[in-house]
GROMACS .gro file of N, CA and C in nm:
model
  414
    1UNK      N    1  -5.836   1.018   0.701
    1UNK     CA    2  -5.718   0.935   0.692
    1UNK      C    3  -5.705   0.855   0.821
    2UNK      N    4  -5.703   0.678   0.791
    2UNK     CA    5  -5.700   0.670   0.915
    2UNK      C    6  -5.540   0.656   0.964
    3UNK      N    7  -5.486   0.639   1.099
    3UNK     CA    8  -5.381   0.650   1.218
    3UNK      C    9  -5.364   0.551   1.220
    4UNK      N   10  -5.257   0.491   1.248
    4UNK     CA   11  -5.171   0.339   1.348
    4UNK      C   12  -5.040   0.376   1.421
    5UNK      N   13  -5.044   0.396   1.497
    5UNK     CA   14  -4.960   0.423   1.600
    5UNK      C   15  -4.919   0.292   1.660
    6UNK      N   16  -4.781   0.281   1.642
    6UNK     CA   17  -4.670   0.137   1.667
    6UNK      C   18  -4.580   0.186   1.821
    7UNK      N   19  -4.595   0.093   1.892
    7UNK     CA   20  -4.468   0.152   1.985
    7UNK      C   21  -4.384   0.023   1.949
    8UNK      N   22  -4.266   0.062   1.990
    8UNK     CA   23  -4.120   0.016   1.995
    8UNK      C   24  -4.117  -0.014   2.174
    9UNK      N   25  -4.007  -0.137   2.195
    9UNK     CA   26  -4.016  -0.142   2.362
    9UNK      C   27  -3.904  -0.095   2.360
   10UNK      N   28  -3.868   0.010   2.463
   10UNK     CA   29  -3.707   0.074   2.505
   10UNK      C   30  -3.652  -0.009   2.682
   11UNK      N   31  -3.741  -0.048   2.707
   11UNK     CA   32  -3.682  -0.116   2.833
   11UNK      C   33  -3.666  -0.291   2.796
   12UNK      N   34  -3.509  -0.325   2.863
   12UNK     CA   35  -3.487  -0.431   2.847
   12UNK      C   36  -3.617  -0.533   2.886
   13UNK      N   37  -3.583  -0.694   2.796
   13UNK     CA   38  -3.676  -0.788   2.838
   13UNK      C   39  -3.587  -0.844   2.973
   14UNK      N   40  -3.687  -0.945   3.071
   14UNK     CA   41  -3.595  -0.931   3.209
   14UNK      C   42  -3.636  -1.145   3.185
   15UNK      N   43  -3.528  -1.203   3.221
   15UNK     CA   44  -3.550  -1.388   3.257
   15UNK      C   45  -3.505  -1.383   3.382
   16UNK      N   46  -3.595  -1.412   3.458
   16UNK     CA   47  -3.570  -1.392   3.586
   16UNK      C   48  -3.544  -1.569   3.581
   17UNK      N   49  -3.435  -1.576   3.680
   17UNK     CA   50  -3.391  -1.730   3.663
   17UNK      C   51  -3.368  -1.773   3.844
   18UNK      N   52  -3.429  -1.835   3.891
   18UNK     CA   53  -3.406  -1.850   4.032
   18UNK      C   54  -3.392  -1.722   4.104
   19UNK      N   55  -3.351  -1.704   4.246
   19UNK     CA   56  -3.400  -1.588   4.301
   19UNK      C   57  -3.266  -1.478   4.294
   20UNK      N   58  -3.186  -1.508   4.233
   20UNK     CA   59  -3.087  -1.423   4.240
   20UNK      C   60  -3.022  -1.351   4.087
   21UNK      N   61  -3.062  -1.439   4.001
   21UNK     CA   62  -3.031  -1.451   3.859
   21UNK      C   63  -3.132  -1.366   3.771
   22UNK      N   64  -3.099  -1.227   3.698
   22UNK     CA   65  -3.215  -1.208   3.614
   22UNK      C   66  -3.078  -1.112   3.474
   23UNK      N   67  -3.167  -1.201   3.356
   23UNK     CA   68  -3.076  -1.153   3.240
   23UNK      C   69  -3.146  -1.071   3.137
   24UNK      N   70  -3.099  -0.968   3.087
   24UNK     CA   71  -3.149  -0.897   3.016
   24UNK      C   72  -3.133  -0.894   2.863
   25UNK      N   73  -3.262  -0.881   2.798
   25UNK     CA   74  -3.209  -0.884   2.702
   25UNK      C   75  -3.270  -0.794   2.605
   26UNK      N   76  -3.251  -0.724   2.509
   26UNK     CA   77  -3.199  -0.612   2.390
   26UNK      C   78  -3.403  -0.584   2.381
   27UNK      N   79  -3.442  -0.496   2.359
   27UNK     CA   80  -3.571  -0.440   2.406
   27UNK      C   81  -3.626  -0.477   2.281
   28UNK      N   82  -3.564  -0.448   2.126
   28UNK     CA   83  -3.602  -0.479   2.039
   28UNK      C   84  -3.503  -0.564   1.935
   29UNK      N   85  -3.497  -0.608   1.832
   29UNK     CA   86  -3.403  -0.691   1.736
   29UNK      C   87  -3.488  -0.700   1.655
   30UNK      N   88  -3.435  -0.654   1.484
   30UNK     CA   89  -3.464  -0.625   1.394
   30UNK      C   90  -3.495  -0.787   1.353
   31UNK      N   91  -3.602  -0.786   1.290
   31UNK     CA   92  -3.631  -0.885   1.200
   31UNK      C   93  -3.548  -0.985   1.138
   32UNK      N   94  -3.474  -0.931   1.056
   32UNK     CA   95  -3.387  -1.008   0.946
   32UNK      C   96  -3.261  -1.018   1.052
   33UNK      N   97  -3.251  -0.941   1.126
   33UNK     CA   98  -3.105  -1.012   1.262
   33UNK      C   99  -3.161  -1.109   1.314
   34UNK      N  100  -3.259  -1.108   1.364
   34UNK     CA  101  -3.359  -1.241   1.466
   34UNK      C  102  -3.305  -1.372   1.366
   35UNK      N  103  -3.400  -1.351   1.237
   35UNK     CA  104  -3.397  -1.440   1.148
   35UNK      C  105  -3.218  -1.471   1.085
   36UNK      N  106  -3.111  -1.397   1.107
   36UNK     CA  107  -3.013  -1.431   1.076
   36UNK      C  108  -2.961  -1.538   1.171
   37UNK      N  109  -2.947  -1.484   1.322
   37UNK     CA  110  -2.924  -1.537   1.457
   37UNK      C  111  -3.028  -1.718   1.421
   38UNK      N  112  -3.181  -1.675   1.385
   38UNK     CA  113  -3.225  -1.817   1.439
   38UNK      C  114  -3.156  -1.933   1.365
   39UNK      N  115  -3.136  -1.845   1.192
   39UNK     CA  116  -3.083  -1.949   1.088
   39UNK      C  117  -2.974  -2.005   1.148
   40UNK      N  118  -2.883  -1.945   1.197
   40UNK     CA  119  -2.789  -2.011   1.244
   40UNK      C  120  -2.772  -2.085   1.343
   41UNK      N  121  -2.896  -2.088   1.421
   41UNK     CA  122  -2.951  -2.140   1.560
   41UNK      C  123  -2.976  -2.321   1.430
   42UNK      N  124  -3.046  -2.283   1.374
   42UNK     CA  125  -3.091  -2.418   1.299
   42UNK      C  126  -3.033  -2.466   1.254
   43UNK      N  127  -2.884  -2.417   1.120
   43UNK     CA  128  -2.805  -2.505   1.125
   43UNK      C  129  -2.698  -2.529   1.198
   44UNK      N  130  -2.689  -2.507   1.347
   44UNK     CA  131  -2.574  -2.578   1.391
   44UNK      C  132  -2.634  -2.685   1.464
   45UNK      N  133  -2.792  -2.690   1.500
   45UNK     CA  134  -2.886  -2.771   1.552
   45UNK      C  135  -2.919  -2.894   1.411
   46UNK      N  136  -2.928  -2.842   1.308
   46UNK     CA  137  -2.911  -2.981   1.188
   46UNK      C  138  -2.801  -3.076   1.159
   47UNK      N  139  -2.667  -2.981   1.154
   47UNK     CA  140  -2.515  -3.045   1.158
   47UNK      C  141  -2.533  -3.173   1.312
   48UNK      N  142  -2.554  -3.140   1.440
   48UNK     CA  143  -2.534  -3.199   1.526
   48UNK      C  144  -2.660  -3.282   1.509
   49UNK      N  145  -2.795  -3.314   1.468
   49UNK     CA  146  -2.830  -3.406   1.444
   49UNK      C  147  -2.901  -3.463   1.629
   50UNK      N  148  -2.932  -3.345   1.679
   50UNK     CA  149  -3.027  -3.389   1.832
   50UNK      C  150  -3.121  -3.303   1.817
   51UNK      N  151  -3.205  -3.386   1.903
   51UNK     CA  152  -3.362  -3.384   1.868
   51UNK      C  153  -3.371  -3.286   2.036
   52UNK      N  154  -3.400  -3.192   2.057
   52UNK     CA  155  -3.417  -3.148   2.169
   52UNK      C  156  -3.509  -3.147   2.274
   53UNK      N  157  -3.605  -3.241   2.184
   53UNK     CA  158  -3.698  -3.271   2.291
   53UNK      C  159  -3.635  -3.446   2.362
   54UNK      N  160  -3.536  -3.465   2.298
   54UNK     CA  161  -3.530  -3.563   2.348
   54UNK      C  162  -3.341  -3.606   2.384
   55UNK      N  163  -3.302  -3.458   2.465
   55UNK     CA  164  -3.174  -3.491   2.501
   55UNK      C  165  -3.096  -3.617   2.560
   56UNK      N  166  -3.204  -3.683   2.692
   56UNK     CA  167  -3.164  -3.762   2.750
   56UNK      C  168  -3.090  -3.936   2.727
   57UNK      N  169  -3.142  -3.921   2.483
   57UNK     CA  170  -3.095  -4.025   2.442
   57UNK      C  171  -3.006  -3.987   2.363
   58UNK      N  172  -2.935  -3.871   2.333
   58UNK     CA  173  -2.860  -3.837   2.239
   58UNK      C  174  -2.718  -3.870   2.280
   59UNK      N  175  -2.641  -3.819   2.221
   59UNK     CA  176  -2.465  -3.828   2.277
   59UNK      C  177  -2.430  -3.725   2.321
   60UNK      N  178  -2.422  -3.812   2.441
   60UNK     CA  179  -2.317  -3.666   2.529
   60UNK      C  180  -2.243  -3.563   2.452
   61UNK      N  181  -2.153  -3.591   2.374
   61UNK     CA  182  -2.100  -3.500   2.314
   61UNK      C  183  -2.149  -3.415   2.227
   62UNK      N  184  -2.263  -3.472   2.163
   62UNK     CA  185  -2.331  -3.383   2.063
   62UNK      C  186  -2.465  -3.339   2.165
   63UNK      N  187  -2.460  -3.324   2.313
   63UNK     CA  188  -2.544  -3.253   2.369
   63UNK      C  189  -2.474  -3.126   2.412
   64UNK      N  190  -2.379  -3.166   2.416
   64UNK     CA  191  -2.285  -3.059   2.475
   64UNK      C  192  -2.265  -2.980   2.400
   65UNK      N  193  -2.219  -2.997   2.258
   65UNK     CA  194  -2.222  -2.889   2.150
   65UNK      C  195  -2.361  -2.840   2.111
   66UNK      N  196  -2.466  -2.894   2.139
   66UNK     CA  197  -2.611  -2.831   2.158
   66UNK      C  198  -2.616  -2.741   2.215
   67UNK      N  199  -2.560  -2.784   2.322
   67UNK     CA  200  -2.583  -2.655   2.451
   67UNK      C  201  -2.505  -2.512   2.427
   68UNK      N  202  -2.354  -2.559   2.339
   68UNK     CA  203  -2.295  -2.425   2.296
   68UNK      C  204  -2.393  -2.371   2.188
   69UNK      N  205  -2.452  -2.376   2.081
   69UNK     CA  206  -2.546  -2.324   2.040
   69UNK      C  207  -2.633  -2.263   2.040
   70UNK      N  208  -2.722  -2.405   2.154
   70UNK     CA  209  -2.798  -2.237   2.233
   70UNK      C  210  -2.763  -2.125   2.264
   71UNK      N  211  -2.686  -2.173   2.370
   71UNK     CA  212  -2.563  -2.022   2.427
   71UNK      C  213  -2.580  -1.916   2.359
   72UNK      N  214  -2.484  -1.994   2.221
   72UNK     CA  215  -2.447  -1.840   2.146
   72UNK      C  216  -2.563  -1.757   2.095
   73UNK      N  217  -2.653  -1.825   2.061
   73UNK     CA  218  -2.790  -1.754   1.988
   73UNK      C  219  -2.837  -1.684   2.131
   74UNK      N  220  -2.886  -1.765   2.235
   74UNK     CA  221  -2.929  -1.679   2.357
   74UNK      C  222  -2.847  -1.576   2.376
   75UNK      N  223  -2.673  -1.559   2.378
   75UNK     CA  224  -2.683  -1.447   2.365
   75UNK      C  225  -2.623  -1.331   2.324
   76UNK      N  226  -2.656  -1.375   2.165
   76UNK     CA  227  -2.668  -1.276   2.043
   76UNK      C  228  -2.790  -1.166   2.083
   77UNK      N  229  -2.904  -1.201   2.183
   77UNK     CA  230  -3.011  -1.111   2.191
   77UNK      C  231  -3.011  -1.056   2.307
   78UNK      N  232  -2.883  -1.108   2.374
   78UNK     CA  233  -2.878  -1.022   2.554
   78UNK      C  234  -2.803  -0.901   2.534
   79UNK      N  235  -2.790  -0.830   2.616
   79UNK     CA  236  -2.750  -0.732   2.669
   79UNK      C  237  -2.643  -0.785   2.741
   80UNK      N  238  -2.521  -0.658   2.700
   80UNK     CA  239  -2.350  -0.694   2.730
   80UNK      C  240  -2.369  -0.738   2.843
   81UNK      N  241  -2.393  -0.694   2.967
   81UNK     CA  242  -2.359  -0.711   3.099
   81UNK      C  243  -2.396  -0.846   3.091
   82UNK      N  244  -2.526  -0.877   3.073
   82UNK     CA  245  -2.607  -1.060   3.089
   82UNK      C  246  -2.512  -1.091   2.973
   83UNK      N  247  -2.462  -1.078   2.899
   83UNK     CA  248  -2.428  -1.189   2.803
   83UNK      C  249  -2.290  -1.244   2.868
   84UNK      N  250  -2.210  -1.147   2.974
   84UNK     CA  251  -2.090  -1.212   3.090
   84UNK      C  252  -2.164  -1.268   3.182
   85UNK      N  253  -2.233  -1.235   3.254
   85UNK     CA  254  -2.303  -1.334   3.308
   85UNK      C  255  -2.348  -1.462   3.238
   86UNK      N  256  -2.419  -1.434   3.155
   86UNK     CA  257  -2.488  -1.602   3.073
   86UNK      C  258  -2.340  -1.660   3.091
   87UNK      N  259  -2.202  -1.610   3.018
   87UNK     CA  260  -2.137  -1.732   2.994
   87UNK      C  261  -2.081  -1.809   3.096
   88UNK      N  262  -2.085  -1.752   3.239
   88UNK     CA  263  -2.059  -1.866   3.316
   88UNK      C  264  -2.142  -1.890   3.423
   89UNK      N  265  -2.264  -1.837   3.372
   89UNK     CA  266  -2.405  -1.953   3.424
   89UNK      C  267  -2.388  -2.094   3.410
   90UNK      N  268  -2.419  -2.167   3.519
   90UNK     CA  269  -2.463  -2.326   3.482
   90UNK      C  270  -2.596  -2.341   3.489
   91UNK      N  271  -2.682  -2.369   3.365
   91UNK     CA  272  -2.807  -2.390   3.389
   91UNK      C  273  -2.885  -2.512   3.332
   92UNK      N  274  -2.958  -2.603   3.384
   92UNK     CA  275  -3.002  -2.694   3.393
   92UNK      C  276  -3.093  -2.677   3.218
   93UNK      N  277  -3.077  -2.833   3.156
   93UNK     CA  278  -3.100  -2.839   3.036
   93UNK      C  279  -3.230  -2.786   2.991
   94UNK      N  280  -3.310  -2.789   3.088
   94UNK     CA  281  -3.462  -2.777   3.081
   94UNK      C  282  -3.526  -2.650   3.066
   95UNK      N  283  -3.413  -2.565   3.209
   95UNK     CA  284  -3.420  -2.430   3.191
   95UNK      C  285  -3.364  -2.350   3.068
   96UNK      N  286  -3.268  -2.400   3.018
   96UNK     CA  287  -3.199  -2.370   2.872
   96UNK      C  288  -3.296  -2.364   2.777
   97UNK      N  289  -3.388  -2.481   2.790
   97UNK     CA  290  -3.437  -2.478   2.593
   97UNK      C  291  -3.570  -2.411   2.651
   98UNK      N  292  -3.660  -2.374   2.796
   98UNK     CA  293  -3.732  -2.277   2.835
   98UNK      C  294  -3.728  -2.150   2.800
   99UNK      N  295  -3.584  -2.085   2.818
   99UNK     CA  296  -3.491  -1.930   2.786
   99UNK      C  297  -3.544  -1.943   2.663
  100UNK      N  298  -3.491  -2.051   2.532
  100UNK     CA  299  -3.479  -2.056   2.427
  100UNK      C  300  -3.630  -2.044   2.369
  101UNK      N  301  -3.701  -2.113   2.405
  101UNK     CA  302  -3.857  -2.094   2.348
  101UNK      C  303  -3.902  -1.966   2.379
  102UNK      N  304  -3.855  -1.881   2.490
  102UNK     CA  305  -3.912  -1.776   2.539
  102UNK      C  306  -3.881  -1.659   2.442
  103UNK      N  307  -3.742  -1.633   2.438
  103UNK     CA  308  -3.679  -1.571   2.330
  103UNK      C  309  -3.731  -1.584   2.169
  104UNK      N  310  -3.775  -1.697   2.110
  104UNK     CA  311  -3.807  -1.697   2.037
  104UNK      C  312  -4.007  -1.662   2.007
  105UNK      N  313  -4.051  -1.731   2.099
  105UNK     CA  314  -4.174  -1.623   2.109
  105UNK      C  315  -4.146  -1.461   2.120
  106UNK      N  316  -4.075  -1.428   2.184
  106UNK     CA  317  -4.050  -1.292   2.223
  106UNK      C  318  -3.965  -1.202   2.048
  107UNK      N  319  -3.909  -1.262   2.031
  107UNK     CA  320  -3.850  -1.156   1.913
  107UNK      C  321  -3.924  -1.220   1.751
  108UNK      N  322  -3.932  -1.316   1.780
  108UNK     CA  323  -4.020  -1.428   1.656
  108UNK      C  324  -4.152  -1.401   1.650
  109UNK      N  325  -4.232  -1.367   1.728
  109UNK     CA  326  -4.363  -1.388   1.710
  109UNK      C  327  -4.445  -1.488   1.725
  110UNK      N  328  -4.372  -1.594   1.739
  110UNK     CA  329  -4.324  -1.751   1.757
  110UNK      C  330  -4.224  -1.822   1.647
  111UNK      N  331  -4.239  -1.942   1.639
  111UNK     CA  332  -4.155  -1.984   1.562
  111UNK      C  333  -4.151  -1.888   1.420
  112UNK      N  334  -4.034  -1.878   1.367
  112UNK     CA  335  -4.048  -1.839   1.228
  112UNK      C  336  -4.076  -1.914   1.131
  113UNK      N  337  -4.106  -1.945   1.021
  113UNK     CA  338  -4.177  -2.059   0.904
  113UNK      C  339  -4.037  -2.116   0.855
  114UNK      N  340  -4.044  -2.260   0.803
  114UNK     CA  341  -3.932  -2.263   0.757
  114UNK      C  342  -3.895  -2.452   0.794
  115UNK      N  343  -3.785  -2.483   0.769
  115UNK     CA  344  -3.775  -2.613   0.757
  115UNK      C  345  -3.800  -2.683   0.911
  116UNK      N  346  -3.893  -2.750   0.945
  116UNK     CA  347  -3.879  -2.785   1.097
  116UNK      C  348  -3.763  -2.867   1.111
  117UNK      N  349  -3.693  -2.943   1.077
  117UNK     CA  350  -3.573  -2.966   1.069
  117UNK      C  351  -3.463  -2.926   1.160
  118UNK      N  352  -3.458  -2.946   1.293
  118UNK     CA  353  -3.361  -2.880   1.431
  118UNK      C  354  -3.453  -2.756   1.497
  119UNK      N  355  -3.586  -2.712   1.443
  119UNK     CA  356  -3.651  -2.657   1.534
  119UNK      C  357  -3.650  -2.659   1.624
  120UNK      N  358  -3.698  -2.538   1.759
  120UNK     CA  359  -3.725  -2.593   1.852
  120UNK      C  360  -3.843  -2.645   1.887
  121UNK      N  361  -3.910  -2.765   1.985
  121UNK     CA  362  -4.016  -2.806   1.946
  121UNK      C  363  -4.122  -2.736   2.091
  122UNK      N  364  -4.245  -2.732   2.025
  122UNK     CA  365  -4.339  -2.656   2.095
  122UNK      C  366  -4.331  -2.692   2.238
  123UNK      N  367  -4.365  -2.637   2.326
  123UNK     CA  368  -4.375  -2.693   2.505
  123UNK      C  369  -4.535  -2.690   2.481
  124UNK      N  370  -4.530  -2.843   2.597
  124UNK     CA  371  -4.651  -2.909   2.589
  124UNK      C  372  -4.743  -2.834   2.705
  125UNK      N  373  -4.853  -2.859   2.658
  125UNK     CA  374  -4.947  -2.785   2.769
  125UNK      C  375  -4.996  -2.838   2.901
  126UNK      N  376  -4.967  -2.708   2.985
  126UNK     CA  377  -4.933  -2.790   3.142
  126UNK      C  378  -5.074  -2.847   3.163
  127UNK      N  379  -5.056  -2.937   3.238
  127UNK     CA  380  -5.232  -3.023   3.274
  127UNK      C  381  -5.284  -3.178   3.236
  128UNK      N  382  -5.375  -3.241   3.256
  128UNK     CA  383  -5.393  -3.349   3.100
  128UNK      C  384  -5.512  -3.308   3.034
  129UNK      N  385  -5.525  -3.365   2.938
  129UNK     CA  386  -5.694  -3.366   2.851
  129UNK      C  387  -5.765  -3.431   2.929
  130UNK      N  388  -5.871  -3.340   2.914
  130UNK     CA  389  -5.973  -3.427   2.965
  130UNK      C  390  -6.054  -3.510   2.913
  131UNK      N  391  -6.132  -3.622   2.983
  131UNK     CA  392  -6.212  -3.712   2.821
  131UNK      C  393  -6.349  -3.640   2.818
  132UNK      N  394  -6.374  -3.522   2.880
  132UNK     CA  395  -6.545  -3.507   2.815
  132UNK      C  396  -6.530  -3.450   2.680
  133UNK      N  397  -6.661  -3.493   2.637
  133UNK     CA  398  -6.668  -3.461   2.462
  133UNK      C  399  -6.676  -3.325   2.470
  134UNK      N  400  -6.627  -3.292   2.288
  134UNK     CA  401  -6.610  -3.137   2.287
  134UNK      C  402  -6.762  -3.107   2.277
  135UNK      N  403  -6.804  -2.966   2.330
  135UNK     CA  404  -6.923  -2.913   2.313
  135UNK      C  405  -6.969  -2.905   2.160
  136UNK      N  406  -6.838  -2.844   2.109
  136UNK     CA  407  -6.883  -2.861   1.971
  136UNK      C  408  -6.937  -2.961   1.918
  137UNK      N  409  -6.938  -3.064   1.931
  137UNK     CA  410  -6.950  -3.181   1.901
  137UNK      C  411  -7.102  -3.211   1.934
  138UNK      N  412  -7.164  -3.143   2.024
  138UNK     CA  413  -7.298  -3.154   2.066
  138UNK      C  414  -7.388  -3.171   1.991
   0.00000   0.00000   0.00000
């Protein structure tokens, strides 16, 4: 018969945020909670109608209610103590939807499947392409 042995993580996940700042958050989160939390991450990100990769042209006001969104989903998955802390963090937009991709790799697996539609969108890979041809290609 064969064995699979699963561990579970019991120690919090840690976002270490500048040198003084580190938030914790919930070691594990059940599947269908993740997926309840993200759904709702997506439609309050469809209602408001911003593209998050591209805050800097949207409306102020509907960035701002972006940002409460995030919030609340970031932290639906923290831990009590960080989740008083998160709420009167000020943190820079960039670092926000960073938390947010991280979290969602982390309890998601990555994105979950589903309408891309207010997703969050992938972070680009640090570096440039280079132009030599692919080997494959040889």
């Amino acid at each position: 018969m064969a064995k699979k042995q699963f561990t579970l993580n019991t120690e919090p996940h840690e976002a270490q945020i500048g040198d003084d700042v580190t938030l914790l958050f919930a070691p594990e989160v059940d599947g269908d909670e993740f997926l309840d939390h993200y759904t709702e991450l997506q439609d309050g990100l469809k209602e408001l109608s911003v593209d998050l990769s591209d805050l800097a042209n949207a409306d102020v006001e509907k960035v701002r209610a972006t940002k409460g969104v995030l919030r609340t989903f970031m932290s639906k998955l923290m831990l009590p103590e960080s989740r008083a802390e998160f709420a009167g963090l000020k943190l820079p937009d960039r670092v926000l939807i960073e938390l947010l991709e991280w979290a969602v790799e982390l309890y998601g697996g990555g994105r979950p499947s589903g309408s891309s539609n207010g997703s969050v969108p992938a972070s680009s890979s640090p570096g440039t392409r280079g132009r030599a041809p692919s080997r494959s290609r040889a």
